[in-house]
CSV table of N, CA and C in Angstrom, one decimal:
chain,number,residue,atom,x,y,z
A,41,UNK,N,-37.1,-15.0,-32.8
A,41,UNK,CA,-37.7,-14.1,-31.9
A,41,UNK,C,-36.8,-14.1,-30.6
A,42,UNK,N,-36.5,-12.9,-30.2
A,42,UNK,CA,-35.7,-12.6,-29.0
A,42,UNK,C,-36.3,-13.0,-27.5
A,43,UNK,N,-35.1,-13.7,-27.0
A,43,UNK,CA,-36.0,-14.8,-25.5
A,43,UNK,C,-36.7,-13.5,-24.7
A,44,UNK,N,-37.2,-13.7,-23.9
A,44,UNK,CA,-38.2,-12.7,-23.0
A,44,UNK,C,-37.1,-12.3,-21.7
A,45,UNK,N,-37.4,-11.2,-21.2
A,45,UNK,CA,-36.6,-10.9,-20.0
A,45,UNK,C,-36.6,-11.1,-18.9
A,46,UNK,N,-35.9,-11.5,-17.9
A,46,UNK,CA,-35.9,-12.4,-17.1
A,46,UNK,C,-36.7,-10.7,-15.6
A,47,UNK,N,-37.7,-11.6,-15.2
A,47,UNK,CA,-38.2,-10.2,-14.1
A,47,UNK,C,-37.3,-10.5,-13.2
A,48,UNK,N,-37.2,-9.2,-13.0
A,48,UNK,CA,-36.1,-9.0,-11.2
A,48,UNK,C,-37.2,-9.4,-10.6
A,49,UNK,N,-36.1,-9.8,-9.4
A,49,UNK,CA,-36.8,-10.7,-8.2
A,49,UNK,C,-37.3,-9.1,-7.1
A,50,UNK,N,-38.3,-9.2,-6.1
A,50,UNK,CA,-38.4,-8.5,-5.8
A,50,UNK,C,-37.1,-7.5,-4.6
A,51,UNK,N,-36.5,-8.8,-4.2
A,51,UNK,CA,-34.9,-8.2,-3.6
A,51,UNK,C,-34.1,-7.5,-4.1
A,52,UNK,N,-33.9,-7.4,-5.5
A,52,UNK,CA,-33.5,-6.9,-6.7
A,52,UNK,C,-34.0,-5.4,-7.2
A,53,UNK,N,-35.3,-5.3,-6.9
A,53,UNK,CA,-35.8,-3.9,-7.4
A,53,UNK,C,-35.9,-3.0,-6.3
A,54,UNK,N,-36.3,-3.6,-4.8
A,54,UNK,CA,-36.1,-2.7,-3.9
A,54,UNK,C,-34.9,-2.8,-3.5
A,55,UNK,N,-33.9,-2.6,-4.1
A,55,UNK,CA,-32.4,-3.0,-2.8
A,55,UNK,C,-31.7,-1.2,-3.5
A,56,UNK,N,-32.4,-1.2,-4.9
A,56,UNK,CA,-31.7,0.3,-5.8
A,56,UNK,C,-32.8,1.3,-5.2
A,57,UNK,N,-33.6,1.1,-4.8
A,57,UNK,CA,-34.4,2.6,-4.4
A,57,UNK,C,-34.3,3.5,-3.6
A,58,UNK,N,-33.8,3.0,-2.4
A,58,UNK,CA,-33.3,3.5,-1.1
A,58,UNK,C,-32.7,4.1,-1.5
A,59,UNK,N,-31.6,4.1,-2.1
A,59,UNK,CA,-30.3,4.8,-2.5
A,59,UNK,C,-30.5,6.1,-3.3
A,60,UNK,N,-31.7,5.9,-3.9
A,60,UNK,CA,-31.7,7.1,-5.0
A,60,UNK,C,-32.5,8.2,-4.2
A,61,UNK,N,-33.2,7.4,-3.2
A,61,UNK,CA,-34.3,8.6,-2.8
A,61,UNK,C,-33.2,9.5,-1.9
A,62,UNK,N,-32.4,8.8,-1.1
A,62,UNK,CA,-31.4,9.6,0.1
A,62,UNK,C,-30.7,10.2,-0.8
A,63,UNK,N,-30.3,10.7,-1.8
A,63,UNK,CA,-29.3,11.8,-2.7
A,63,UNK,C,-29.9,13.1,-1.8
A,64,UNK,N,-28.3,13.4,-1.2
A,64,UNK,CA,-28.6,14.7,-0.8
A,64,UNK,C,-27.8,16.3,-2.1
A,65,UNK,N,-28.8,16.4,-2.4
A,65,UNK,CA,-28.8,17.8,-3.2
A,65,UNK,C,-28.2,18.7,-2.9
A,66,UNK,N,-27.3,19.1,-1.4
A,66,UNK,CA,-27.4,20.4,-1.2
A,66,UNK,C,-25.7,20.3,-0.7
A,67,UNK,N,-24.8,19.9,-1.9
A,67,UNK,CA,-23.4,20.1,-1.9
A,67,UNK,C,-22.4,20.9,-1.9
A,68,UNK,N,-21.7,20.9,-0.6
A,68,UNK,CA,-20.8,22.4,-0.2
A,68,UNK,C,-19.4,22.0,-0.9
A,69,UNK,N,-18.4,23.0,-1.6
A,69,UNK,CA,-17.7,22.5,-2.3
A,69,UNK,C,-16.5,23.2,-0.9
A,70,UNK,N,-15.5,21.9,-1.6
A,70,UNK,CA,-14.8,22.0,-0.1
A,70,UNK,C,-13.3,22.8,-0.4
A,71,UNK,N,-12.3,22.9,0.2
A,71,UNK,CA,-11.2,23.8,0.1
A,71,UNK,C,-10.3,23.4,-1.3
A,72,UNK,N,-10.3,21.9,-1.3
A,72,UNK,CA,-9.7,21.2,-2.2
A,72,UNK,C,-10.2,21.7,-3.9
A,73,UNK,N,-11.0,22.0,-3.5
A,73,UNK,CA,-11.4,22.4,-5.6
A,73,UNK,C,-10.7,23.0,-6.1
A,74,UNK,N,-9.3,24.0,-5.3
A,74,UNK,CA,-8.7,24.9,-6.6
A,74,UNK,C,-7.5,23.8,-6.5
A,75,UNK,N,-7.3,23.4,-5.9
A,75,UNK,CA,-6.1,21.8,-6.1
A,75,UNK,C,-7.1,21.2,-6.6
A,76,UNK,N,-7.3,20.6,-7.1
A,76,UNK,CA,-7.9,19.7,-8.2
A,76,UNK,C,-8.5,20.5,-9.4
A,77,UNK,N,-8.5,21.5,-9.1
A,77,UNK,CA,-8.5,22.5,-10.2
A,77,UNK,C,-7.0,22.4,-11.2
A,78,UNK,N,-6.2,23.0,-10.5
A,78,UNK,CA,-4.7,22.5,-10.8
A,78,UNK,C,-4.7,21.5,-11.3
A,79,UNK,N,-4.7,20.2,-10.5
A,79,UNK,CA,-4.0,18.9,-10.5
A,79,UNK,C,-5.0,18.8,-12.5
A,80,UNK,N,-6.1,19.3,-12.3
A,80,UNK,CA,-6.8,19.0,-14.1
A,80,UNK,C,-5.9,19.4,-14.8
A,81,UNK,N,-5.6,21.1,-14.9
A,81,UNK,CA,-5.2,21.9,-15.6
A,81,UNK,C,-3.8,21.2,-15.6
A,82,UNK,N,-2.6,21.0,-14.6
A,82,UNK,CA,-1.9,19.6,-15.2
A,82,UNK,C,-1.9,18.7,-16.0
A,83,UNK,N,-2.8,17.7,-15.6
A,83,UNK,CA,-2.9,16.4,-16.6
A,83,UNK,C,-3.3,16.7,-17.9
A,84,UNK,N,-4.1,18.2,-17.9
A,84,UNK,CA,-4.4,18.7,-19.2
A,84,UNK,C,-3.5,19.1,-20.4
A,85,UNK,N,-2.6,19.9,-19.8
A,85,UNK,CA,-1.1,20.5,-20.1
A,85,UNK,C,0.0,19.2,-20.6
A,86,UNK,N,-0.2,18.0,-19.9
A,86,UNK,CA,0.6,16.8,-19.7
A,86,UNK,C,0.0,16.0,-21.2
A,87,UNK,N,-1.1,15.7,-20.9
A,87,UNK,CA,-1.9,15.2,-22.1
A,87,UNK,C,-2.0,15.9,-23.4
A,88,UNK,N,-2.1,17.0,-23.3
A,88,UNK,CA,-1.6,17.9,-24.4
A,88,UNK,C,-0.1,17.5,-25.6
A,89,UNK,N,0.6,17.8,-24.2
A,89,UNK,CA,2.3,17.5,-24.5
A,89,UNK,C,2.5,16.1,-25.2
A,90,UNK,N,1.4,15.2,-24.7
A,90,UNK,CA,1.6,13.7,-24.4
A,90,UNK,C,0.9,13.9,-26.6
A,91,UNK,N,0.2,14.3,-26.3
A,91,UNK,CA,-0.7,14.1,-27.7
A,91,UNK,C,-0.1,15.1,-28.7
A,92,UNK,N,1.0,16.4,-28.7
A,92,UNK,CA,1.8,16.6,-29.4
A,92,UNK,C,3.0,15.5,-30.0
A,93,UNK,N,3.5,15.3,-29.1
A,93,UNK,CA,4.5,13.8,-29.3
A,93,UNK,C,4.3,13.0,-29.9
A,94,UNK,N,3.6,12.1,-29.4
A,94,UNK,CA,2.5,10.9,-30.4
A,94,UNK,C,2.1,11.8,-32.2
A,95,UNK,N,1.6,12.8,-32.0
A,95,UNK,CA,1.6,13.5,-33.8
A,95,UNK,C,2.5,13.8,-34.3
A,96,UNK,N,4.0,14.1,-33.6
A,96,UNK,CA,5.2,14.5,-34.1
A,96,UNK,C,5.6,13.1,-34.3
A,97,UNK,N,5.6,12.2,-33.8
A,97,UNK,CA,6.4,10.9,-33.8
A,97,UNK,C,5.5,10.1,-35.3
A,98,UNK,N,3.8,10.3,-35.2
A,98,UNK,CA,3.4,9.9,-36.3
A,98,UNK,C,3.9,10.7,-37.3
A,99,UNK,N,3.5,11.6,-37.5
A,99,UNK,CA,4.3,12.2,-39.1
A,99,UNK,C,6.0,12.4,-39.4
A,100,UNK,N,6.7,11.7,-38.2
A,100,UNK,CA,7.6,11.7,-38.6
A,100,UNK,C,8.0,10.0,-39.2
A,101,UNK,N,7.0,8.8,-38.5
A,101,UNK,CA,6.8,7.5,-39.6
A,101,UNK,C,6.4,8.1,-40.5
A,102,UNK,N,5.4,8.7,-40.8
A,102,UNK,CA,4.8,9.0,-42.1
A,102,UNK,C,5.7,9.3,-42.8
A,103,UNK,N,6.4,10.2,-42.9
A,103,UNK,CA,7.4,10.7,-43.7
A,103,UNK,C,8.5,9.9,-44.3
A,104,UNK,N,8.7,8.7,-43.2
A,104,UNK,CA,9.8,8.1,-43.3
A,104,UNK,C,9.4,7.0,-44.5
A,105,UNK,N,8.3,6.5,-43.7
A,105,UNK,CA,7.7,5.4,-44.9
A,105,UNK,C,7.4,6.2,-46.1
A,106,UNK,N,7.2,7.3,-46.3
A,106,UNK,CA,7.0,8.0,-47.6
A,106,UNK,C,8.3,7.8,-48.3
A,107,UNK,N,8.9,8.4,-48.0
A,107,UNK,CA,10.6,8.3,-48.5
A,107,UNK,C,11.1,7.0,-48.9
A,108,UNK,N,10.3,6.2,-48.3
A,108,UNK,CA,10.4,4.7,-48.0
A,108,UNK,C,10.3,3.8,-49.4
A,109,UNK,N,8.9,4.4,-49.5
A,109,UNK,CA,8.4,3.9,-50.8
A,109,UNK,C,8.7,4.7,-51.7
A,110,UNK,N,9.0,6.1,-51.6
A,110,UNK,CA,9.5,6.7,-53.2
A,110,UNK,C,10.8,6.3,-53.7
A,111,UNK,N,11.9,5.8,-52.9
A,111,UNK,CA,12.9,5.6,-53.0
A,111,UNK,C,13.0,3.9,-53.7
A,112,UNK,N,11.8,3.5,-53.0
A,112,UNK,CA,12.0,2.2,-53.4
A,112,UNK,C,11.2,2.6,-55.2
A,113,UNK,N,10.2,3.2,-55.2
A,113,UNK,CA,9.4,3.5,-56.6
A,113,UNK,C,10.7,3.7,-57.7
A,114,UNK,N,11.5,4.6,-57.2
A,114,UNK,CA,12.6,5.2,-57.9
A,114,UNK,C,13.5,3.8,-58.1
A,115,UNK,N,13.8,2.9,-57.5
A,115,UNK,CA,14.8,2.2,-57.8
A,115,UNK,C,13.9,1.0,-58.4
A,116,UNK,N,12.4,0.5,-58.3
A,116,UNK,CA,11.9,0.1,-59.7
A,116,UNK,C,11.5,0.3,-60.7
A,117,UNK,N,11.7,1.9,-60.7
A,117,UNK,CA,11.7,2.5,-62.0
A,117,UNK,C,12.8,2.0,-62.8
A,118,UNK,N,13.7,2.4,-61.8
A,118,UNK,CA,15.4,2.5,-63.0
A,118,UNK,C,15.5,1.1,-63.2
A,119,UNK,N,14.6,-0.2,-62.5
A,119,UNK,CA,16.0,-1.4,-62.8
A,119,UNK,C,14.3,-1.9,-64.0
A,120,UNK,N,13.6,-1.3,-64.4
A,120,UNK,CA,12.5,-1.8,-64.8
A,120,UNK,C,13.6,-0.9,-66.3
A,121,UNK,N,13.3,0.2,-66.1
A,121,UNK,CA,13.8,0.9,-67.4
A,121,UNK,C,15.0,0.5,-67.8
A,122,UNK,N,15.9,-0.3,-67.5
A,122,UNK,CA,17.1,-0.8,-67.6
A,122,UNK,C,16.8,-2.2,-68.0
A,123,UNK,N,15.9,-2.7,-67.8
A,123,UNK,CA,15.5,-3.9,-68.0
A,123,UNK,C,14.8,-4.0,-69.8
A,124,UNK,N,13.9,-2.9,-70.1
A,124,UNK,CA,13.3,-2.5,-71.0
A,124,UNK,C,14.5,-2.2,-72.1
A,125,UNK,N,15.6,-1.3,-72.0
A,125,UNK,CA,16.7,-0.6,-72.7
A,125,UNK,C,17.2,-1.9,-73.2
A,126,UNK,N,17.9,-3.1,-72.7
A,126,UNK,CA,18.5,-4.4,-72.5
A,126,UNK,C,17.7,-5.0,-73.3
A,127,UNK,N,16.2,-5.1,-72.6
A,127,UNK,CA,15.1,-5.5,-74.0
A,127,UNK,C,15.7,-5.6,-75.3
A,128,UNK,N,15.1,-4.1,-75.6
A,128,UNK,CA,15.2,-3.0,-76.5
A,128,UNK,C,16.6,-3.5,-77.6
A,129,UNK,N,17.6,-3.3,-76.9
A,129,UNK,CA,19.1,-3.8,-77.4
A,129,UNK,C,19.4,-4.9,-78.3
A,130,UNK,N,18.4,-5.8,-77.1
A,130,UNK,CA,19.0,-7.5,-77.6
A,130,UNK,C,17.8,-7.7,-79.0
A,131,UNK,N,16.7,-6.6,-79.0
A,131,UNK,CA,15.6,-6.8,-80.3
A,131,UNK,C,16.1,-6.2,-81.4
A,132,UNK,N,17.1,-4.9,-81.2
A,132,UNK,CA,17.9,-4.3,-82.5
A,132,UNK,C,19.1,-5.0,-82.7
A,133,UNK,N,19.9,-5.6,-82.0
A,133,UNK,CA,21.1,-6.4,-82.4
A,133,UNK,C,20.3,-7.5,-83.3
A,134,UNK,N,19.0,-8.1,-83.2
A,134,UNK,CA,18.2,-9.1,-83.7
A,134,UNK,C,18.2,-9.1,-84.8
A,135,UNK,N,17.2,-7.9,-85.1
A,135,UNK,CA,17.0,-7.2,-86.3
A,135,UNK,C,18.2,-7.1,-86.9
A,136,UNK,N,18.8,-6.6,-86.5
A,136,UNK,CA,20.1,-6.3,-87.7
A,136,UNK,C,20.7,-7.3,-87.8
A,137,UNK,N,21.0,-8.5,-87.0
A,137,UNK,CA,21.7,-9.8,-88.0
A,137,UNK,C,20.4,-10.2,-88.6
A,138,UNK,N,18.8,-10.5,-88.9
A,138,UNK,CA,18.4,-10.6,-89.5
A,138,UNK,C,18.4,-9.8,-91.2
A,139,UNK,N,18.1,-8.9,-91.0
A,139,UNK,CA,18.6,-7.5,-92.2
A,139,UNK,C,20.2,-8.6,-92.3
A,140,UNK,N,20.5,-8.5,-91.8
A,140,UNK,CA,22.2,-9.2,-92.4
A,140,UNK,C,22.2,-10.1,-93.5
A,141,UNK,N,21.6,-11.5,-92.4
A,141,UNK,CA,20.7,-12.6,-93.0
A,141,UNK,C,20.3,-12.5,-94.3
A,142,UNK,N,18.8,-11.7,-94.4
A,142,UNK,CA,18.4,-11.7,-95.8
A,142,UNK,C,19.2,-11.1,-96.9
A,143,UNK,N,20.0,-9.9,-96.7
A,143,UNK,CA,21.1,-9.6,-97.8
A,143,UNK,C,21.3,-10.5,-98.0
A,144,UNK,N,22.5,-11.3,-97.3
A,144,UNK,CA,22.9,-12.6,-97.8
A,144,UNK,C,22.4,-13.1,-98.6
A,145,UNK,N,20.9,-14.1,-98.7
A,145,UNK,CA,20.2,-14.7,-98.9
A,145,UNK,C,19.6,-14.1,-100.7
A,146,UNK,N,19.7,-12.7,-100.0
A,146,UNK,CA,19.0,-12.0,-101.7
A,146,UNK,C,20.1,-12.3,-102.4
A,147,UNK,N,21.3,-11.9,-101.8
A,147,UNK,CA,22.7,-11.6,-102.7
A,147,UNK,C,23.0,-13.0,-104.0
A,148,UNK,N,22.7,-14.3,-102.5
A,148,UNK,CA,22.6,-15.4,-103.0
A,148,UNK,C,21.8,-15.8,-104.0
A,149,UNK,N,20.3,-15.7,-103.9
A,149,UNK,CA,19.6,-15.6,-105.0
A,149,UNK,C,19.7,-15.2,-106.5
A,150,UNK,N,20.5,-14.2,-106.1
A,150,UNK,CA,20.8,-13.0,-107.1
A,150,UNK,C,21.9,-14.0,-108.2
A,151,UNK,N,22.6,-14.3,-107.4
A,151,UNK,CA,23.9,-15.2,-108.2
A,151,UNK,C,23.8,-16.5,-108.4
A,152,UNK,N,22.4,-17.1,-108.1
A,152,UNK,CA,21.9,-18.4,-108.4
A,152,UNK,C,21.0,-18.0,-109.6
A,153,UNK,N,20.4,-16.6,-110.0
A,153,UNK,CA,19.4,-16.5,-110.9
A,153,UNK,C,20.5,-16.2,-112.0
A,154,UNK,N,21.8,-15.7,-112.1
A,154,UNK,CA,22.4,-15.4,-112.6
A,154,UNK,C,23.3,-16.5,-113.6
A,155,UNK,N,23.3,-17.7,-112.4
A,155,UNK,CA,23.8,-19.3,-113.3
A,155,UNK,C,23.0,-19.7,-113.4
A,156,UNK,N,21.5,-19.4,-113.2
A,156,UNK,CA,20.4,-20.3,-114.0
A,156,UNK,C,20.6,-19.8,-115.4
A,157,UNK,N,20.7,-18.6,-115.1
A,157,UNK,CA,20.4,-17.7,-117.3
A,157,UNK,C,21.7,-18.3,-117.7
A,158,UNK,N,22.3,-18.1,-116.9
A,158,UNK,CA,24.3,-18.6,-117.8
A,158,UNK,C,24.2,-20.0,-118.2
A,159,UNK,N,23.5,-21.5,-117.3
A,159,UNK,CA,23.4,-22.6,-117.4
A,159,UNK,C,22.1,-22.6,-118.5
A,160,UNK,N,21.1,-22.0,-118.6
A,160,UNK,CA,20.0,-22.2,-119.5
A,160,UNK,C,20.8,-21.5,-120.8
A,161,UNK,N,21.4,-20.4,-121.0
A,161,UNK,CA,22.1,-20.0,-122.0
A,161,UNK,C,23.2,-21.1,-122.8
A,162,UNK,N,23.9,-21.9,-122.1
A,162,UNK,CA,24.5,-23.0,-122.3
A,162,UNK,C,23.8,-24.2,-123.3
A,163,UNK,N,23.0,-24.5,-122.5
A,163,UNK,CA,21.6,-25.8,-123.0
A,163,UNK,C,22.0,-25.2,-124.4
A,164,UNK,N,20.7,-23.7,-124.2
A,164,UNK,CA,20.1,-23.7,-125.6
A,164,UNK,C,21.6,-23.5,-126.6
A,165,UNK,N,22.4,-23.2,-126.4
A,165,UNK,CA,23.8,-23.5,-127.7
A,165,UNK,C,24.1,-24.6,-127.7
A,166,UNK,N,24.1,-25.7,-126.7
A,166,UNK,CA,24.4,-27.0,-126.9
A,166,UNK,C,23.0,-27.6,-127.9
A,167,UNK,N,21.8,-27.4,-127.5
A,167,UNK,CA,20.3,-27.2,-128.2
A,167,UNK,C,20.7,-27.6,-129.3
A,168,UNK,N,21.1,-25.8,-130.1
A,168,UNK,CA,20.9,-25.4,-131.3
A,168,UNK,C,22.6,-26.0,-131.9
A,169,UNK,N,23.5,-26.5,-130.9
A,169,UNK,CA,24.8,-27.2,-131.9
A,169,UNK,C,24.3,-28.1,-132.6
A,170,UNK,N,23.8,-29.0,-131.3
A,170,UNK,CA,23.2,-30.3,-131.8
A,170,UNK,C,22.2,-30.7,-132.6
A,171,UNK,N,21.6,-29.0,-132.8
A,171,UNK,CA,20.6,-29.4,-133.9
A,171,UNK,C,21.3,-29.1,-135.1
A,172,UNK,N,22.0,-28.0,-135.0
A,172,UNK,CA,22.7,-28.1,-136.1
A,172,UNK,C,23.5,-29.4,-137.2
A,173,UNK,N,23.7,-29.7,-136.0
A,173,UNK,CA,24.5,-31.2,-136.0
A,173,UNK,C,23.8,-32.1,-136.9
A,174,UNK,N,22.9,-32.2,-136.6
A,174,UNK,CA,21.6,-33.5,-136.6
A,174,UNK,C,21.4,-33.0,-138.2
A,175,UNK,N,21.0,-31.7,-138.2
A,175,UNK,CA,20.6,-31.0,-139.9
A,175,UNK,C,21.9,-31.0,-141.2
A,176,UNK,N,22.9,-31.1,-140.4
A,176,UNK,CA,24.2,-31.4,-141.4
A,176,UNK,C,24.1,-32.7,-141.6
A,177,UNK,N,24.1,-33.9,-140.5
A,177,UNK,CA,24.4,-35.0,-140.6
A,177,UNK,C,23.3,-35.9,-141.4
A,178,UNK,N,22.1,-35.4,-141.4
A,178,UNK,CA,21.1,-35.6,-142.4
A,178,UNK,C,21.3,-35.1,-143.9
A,179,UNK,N,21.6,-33.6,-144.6
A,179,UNK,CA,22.2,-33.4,-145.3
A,179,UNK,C,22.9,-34.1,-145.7
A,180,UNK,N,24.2,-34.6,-145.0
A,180,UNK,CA,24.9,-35.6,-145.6
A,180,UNK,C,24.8,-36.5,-145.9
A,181,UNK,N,23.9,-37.5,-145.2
A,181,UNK,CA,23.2,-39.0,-145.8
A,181,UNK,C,22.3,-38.7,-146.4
A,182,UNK,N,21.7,-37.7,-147.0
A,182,UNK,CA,20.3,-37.8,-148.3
A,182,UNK,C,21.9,-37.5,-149.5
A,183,UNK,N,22.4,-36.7,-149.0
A,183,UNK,CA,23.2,-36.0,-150.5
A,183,UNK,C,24.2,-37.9,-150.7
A,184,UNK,N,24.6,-38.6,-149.9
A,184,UNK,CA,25.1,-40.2,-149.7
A,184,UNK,C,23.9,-40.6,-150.0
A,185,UNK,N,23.3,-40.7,-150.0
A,185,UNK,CA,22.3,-41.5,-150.8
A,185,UNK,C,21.7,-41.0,-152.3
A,186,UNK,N,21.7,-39.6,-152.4
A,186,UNK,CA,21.7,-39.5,-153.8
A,186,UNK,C,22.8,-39.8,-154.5
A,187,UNK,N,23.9,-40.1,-153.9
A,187,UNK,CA,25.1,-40.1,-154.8
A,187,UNK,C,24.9,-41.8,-155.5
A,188,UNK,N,24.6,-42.3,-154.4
A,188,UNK,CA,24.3,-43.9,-154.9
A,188,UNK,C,23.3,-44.3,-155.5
């Protein structure tokens, strides 16, 4: 709750009254009003001039800082898009020694599947010598043993 207000002392309330009642009402205007008429219409004219200046000087910051920051927008555009391009570059030079890479690797394949059939093709003749072998050299000891 808000504290209570302190009462004026009674020296306090009569010391403003006097003053208001004596206002004399009945004011003759004196020679000086068209000079001070002037001296307004001056400071008016002054202040005017004064508050054109100040809006030419602001929009001429304004402007500047505009420029300010498009110029700077424009130069992180380009070192951002240059940045991206360079990206871009170092991810297709990638790609393509990888594409490199697997050729390779297939090529290799290709010529390892190629001495697998050649080395398996070998076996099975060495296979079928040796069985040959085995079926002569049997032949031979039944026909040596029938002979005896």
């Amino acid at each position: 709750m808000a504290p209570r207000r302190k009462e004026p002392s009674p020296t306090e309330a009569d010391s403003g009254s006097e003053v208001d009642l004596n206002l004399n009402f009945q004011y003759t205007p004196s020679a000086s009003i068209p000079q001070a008429m002037e001296s307004i219409d001056k400071w008016k004219s002054k202040r005017s001039e004064i508050q054109k200046s100040i809006e030419q000087d602001f929009i001429e910051r304004l402007s500047s800082l505009r420029d300010q920051m498009k110029e700077r927008f424009e130069d992180e555009s380009q070192k951002l898009s240059d940045h991206n391009k360079e990206q871009l570059r170092k991810l297709v030079a990638a790609l393509k020694k990888r594409l490199e890479c697997e050729e390779k690797i297939s090529e290799r394949i290709d010529s390892l599947r190629d001495d697998c059939a050649h080395v398996g093709m070998l076996v099975d003749a060495v296979y079928a010598g040796r069985k040959e072998a085995a079926a002569q050299s049997a032949r031979a000891s039944k026909s040596n043993q029938l002979k005896k």
